PDB file of C-alpha atoms in Angstrom:
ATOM      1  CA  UNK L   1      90.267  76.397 153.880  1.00  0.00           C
ATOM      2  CA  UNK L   2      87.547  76.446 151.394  1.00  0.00           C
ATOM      3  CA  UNK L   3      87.852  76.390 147.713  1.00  0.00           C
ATOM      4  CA  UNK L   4      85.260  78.796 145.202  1.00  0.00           C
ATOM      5  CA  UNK L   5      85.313  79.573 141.850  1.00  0.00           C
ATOM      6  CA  UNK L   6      83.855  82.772 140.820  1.00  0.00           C
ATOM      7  CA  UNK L   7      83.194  84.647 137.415  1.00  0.00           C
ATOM      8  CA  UNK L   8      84.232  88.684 137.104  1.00  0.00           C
ATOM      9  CA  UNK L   9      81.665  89.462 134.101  1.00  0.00           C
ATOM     10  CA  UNK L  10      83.611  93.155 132.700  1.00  0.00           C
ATOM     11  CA  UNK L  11      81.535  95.462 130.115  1.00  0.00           C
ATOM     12  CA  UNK L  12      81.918  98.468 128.829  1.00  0.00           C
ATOM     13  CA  UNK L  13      80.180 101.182 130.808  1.00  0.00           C
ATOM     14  CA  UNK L  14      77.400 102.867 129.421  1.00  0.00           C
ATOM     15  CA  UNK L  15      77.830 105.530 126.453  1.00  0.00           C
ATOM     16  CA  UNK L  16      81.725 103.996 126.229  1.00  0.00           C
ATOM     17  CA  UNK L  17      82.283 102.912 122.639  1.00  0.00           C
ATOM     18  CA  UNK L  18      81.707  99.320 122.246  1.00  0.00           C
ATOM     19  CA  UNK L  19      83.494  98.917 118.832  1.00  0.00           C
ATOM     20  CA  UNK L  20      83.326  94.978 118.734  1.00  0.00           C
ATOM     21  CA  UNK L  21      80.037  95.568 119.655  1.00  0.00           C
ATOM     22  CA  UNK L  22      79.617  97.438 116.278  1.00  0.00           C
ATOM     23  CA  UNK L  23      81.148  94.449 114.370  1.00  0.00           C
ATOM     24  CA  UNK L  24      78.816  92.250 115.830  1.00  0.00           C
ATOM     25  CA  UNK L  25      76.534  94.668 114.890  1.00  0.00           C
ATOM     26  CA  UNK L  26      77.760  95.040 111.656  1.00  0.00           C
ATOM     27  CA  UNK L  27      78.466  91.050 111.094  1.00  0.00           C
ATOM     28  CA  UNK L  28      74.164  90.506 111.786  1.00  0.00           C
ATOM     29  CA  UNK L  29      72.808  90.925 107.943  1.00  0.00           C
ATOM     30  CA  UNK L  30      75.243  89.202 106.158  1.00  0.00           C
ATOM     31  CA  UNK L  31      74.406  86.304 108.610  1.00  0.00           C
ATOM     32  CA  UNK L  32      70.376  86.906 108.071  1.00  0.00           C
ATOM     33  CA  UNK L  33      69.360  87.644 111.770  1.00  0.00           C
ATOM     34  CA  UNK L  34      67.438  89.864 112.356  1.00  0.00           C
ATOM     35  CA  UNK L  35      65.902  91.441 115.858  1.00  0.00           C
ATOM     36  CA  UNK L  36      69.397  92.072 117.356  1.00  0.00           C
ATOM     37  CA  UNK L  37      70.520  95.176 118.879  1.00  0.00           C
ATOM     38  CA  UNK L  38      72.185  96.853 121.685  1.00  0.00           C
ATOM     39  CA  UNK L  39      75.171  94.113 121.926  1.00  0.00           C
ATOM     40  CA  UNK L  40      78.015  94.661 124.129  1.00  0.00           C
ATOM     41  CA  UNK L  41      81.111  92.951 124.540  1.00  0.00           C
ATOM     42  CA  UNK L  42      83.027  92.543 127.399  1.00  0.00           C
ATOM     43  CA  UNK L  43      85.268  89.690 128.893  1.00  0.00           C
ATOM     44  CA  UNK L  44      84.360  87.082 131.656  1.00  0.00           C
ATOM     45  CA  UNK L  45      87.175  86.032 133.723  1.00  0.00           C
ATOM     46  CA  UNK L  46      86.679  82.353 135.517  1.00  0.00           C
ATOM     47  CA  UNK L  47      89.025  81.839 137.864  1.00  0.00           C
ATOM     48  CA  UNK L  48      89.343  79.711 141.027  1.00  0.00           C
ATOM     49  CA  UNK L  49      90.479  80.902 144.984  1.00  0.00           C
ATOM     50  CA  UNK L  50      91.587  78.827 147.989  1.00  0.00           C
ATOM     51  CA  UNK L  51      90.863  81.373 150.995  1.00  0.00           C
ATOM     52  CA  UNK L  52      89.241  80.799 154.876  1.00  0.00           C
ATOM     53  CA  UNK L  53      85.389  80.910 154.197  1.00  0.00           C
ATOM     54  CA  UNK L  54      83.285  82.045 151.113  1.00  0.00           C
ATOM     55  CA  UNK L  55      83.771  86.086 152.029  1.00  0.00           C
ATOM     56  CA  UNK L  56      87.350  86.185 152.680  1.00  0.00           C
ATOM     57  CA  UNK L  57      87.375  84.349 148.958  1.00  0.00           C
ATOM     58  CA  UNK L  58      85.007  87.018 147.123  1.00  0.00           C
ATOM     59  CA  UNK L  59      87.535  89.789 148.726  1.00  0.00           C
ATOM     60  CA  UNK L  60      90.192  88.571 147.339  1.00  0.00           C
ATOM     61  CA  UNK L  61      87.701  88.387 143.969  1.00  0.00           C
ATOM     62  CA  UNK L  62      87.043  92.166 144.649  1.00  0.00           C
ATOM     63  CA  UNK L  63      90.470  93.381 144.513  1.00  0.00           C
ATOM     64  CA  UNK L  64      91.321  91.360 141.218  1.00  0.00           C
ATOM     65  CA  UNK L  65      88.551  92.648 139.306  1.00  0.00           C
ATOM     66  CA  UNK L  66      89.263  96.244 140.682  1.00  0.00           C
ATOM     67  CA  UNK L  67      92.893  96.567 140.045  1.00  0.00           C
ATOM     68  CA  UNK L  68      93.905  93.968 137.519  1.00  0.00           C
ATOM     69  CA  UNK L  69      90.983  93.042 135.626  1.00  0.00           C
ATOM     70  CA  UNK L  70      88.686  95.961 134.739  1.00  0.00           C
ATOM     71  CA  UNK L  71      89.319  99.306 133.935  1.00  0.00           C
ATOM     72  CA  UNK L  72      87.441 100.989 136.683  1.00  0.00           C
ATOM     73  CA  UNK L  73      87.312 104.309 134.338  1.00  0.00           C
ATOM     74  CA  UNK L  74      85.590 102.570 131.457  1.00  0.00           C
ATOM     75  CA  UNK L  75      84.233  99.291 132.267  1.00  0.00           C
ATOM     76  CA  UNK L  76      81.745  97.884 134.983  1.00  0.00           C
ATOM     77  CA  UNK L  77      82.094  94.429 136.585  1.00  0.00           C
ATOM     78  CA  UNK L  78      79.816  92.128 138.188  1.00  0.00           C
ATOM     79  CA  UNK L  79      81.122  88.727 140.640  1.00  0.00           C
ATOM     80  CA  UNK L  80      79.268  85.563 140.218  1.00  0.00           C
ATOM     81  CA  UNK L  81      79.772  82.827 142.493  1.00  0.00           C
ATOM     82  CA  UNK L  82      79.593  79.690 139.823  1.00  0.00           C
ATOM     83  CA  UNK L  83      79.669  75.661 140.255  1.00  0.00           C
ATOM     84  CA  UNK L  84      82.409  73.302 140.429  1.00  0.00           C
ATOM     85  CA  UNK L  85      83.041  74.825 144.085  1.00  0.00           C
ATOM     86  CA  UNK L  86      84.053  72.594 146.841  1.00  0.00           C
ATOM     87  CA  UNK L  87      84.755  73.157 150.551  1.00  0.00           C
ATOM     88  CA  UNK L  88      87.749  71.244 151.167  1.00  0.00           C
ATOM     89  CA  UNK L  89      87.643  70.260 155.101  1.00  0.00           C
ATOM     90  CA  UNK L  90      91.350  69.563 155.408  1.00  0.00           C
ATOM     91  CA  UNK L  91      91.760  65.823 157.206  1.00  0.00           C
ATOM     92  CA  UNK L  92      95.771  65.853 157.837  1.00  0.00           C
ATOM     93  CA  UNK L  93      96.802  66.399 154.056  1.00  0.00           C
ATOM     94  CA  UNK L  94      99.222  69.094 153.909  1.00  0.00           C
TER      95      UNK L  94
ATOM     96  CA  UNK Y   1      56.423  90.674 120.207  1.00  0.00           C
ATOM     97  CA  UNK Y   2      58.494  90.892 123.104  1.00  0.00           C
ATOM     98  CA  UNK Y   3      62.293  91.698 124.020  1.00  0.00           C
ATOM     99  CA  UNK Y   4      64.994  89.718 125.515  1.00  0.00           C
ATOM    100  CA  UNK Y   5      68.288  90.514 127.269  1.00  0.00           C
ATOM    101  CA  UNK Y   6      70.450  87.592 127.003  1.00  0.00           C
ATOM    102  CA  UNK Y   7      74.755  87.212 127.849  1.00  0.00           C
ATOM    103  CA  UNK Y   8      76.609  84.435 125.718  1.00  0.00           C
ATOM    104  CA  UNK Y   9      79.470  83.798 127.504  1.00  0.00           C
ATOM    105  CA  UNK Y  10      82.609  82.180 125.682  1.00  0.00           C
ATOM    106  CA  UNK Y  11      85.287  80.079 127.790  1.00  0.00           C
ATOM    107  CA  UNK Y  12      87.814  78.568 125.902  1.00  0.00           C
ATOM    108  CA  UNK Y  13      87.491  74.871 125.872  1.00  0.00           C
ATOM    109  CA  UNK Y  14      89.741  72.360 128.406  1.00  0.00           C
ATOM    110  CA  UNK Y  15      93.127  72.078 127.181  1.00  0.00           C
ATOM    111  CA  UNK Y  16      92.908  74.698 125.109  1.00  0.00           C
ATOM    112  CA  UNK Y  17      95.762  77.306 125.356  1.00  0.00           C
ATOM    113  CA  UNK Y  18      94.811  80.301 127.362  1.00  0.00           C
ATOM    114  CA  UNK Y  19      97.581  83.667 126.937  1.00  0.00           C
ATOM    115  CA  UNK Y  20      95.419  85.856 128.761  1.00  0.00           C
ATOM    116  CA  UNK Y  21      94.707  83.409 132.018  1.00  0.00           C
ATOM    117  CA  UNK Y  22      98.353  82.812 132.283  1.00  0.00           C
ATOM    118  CA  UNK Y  23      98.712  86.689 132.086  1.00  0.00           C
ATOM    119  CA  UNK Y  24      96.593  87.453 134.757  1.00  0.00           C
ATOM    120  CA  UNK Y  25      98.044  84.302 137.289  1.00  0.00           C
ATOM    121  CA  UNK Y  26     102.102  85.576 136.299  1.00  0.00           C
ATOM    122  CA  UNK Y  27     100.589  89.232 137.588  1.00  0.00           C
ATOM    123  CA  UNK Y  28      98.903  88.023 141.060  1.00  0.00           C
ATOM    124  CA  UNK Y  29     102.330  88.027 142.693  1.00  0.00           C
ATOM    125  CA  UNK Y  30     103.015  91.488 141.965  1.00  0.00           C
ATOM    126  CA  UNK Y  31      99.764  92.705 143.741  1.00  0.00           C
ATOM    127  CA  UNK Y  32     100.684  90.382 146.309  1.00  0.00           C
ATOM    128  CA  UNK Y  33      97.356  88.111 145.864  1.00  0.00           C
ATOM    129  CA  UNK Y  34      97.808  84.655 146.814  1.00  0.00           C
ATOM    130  CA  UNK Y  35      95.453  81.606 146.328  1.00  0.00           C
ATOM    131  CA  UNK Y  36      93.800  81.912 142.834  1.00  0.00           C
ATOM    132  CA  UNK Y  37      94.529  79.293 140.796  1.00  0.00           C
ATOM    133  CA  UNK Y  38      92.897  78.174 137.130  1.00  0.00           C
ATOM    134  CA  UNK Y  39      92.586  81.312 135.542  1.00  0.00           C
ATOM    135  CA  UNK Y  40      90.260  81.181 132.523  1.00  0.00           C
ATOM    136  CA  UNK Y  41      89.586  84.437 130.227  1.00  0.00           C
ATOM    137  CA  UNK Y  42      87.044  84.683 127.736  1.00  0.00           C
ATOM    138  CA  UNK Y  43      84.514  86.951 126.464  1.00  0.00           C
ATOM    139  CA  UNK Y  44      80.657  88.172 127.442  1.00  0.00           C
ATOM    140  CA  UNK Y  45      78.620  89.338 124.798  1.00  0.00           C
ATOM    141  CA  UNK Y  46      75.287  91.068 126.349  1.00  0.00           C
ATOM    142  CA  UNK Y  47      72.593  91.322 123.438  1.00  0.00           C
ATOM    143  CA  UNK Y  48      68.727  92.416 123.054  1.00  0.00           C
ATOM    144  CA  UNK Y  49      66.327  90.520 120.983  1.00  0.00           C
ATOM    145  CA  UNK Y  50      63.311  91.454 119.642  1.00  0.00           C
ATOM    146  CA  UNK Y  51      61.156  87.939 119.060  1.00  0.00           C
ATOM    147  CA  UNK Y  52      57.459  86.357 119.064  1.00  0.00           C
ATOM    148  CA  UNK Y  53      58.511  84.639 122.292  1.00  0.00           C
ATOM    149  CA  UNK Y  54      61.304  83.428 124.380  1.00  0.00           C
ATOM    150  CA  UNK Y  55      62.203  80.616 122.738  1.00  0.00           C
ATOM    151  CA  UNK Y  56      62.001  81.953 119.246  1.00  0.00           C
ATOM    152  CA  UNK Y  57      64.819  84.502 120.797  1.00  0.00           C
ATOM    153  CA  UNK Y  58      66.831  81.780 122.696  1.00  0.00           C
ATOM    154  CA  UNK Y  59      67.295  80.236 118.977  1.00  0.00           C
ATOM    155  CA  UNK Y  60      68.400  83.604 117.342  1.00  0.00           C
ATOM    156  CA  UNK Y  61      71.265  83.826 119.990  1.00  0.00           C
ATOM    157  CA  UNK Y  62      72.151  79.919 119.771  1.00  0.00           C
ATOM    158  CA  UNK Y  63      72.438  80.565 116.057  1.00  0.00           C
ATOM    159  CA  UNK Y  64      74.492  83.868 116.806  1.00  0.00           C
ATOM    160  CA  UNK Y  65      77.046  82.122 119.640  1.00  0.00           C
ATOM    161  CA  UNK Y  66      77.458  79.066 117.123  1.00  0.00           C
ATOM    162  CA  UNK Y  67      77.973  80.971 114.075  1.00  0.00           C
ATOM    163  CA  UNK Y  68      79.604  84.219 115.187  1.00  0.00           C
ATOM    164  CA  UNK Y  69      80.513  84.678 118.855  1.00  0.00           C
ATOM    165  CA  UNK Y  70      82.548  81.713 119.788  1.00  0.00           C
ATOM    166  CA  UNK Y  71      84.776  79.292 117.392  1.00  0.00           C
ATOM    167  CA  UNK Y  72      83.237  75.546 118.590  1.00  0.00           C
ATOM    168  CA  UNK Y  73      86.816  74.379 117.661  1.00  0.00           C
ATOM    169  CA  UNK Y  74      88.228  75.777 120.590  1.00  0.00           C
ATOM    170  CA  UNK Y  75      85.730  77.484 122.108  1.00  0.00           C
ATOM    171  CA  UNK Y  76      82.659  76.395 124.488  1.00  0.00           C
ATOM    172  CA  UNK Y  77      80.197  78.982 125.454  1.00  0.00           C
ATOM    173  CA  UNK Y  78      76.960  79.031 127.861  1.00  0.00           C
ATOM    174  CA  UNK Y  79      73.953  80.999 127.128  1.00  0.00           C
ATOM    175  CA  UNK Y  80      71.961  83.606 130.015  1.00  0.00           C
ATOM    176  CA  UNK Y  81      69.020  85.227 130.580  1.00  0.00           C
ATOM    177  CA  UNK Y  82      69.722  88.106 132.235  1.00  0.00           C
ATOM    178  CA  UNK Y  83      67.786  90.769 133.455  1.00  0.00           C
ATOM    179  CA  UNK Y  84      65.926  94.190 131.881  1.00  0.00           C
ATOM    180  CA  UNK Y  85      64.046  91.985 129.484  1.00  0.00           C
ATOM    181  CA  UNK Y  86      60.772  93.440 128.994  1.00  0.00           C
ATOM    182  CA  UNK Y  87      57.566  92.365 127.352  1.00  0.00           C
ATOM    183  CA  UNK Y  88      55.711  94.437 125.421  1.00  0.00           C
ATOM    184  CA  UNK Y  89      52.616  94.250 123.923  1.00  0.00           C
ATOM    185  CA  UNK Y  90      52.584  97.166 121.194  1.00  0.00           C
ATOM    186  CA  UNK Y  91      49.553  98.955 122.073  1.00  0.00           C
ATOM    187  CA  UNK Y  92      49.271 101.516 118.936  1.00  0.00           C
ATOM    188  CA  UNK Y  93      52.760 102.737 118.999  1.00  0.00           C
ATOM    189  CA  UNK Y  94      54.884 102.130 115.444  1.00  0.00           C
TER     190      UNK Y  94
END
């Protein structure tokens, strides 16, 4: 058994209406920045799996983001492998 | 000039009361996923930014994440380049 931790990045698809993204948006002049446009918010989901290898792991990933996490109708998602992964060789522990 | 596509992503911090990860772990058994463990939601915010250079854009977006995106209280967040930036040098074109 091998332990990973993977990100699901979810964002709106393209030409879906990205109202916090209009906030933002919105929120930019009374702040003072300018240069800013085209901002999309979506959620990032960090999560950790125990599985056999690194592949059997990201399919497990695969099926989360499809059916639990993202909307498949309305939002896209990407799967990042990130750090703080660990391949645990097991040495008689239970 | 030239334009930047960055992603601030926003983790809430260690310790910090998550709804939505324990949401997402309490549903796992009901799609019958086992081994994920240390759920974490948060949000990704995928921006453009028009700049003189890189840097000058990297500090818009550090002054955006601080300021707007994420609450430092409770909140940690990591900032990405990510692909489709382009530079362009205006040749003539308003």
């Amino acid at each position: 058994m091998s332990t990973h931790r993977f990100a699901v990045n979810v964002t709106p698809k393209p030409g879906i209406l990205d109202p916090q993204g209009r906030a933002v948006e919105g929120s930019l002049g009374h702040l003072g920045i300018e240069g800013v446009s085209a901002v999309r918010v979506g959620r990032r989901v960090e999560l950790t799996v125990d599985a056999a290898d690194e592949a059997a792991a990201r399919r497990v990933v695969e099926r989360l983001a499809g059916e639990l996490l993202a909307n498949p109708l309305i939002e896209a998602y990407t799967i990042e492998s990130i750090a703080g992964a660990s391949s645990t060789t097991a040495v008689g522990a239970a």
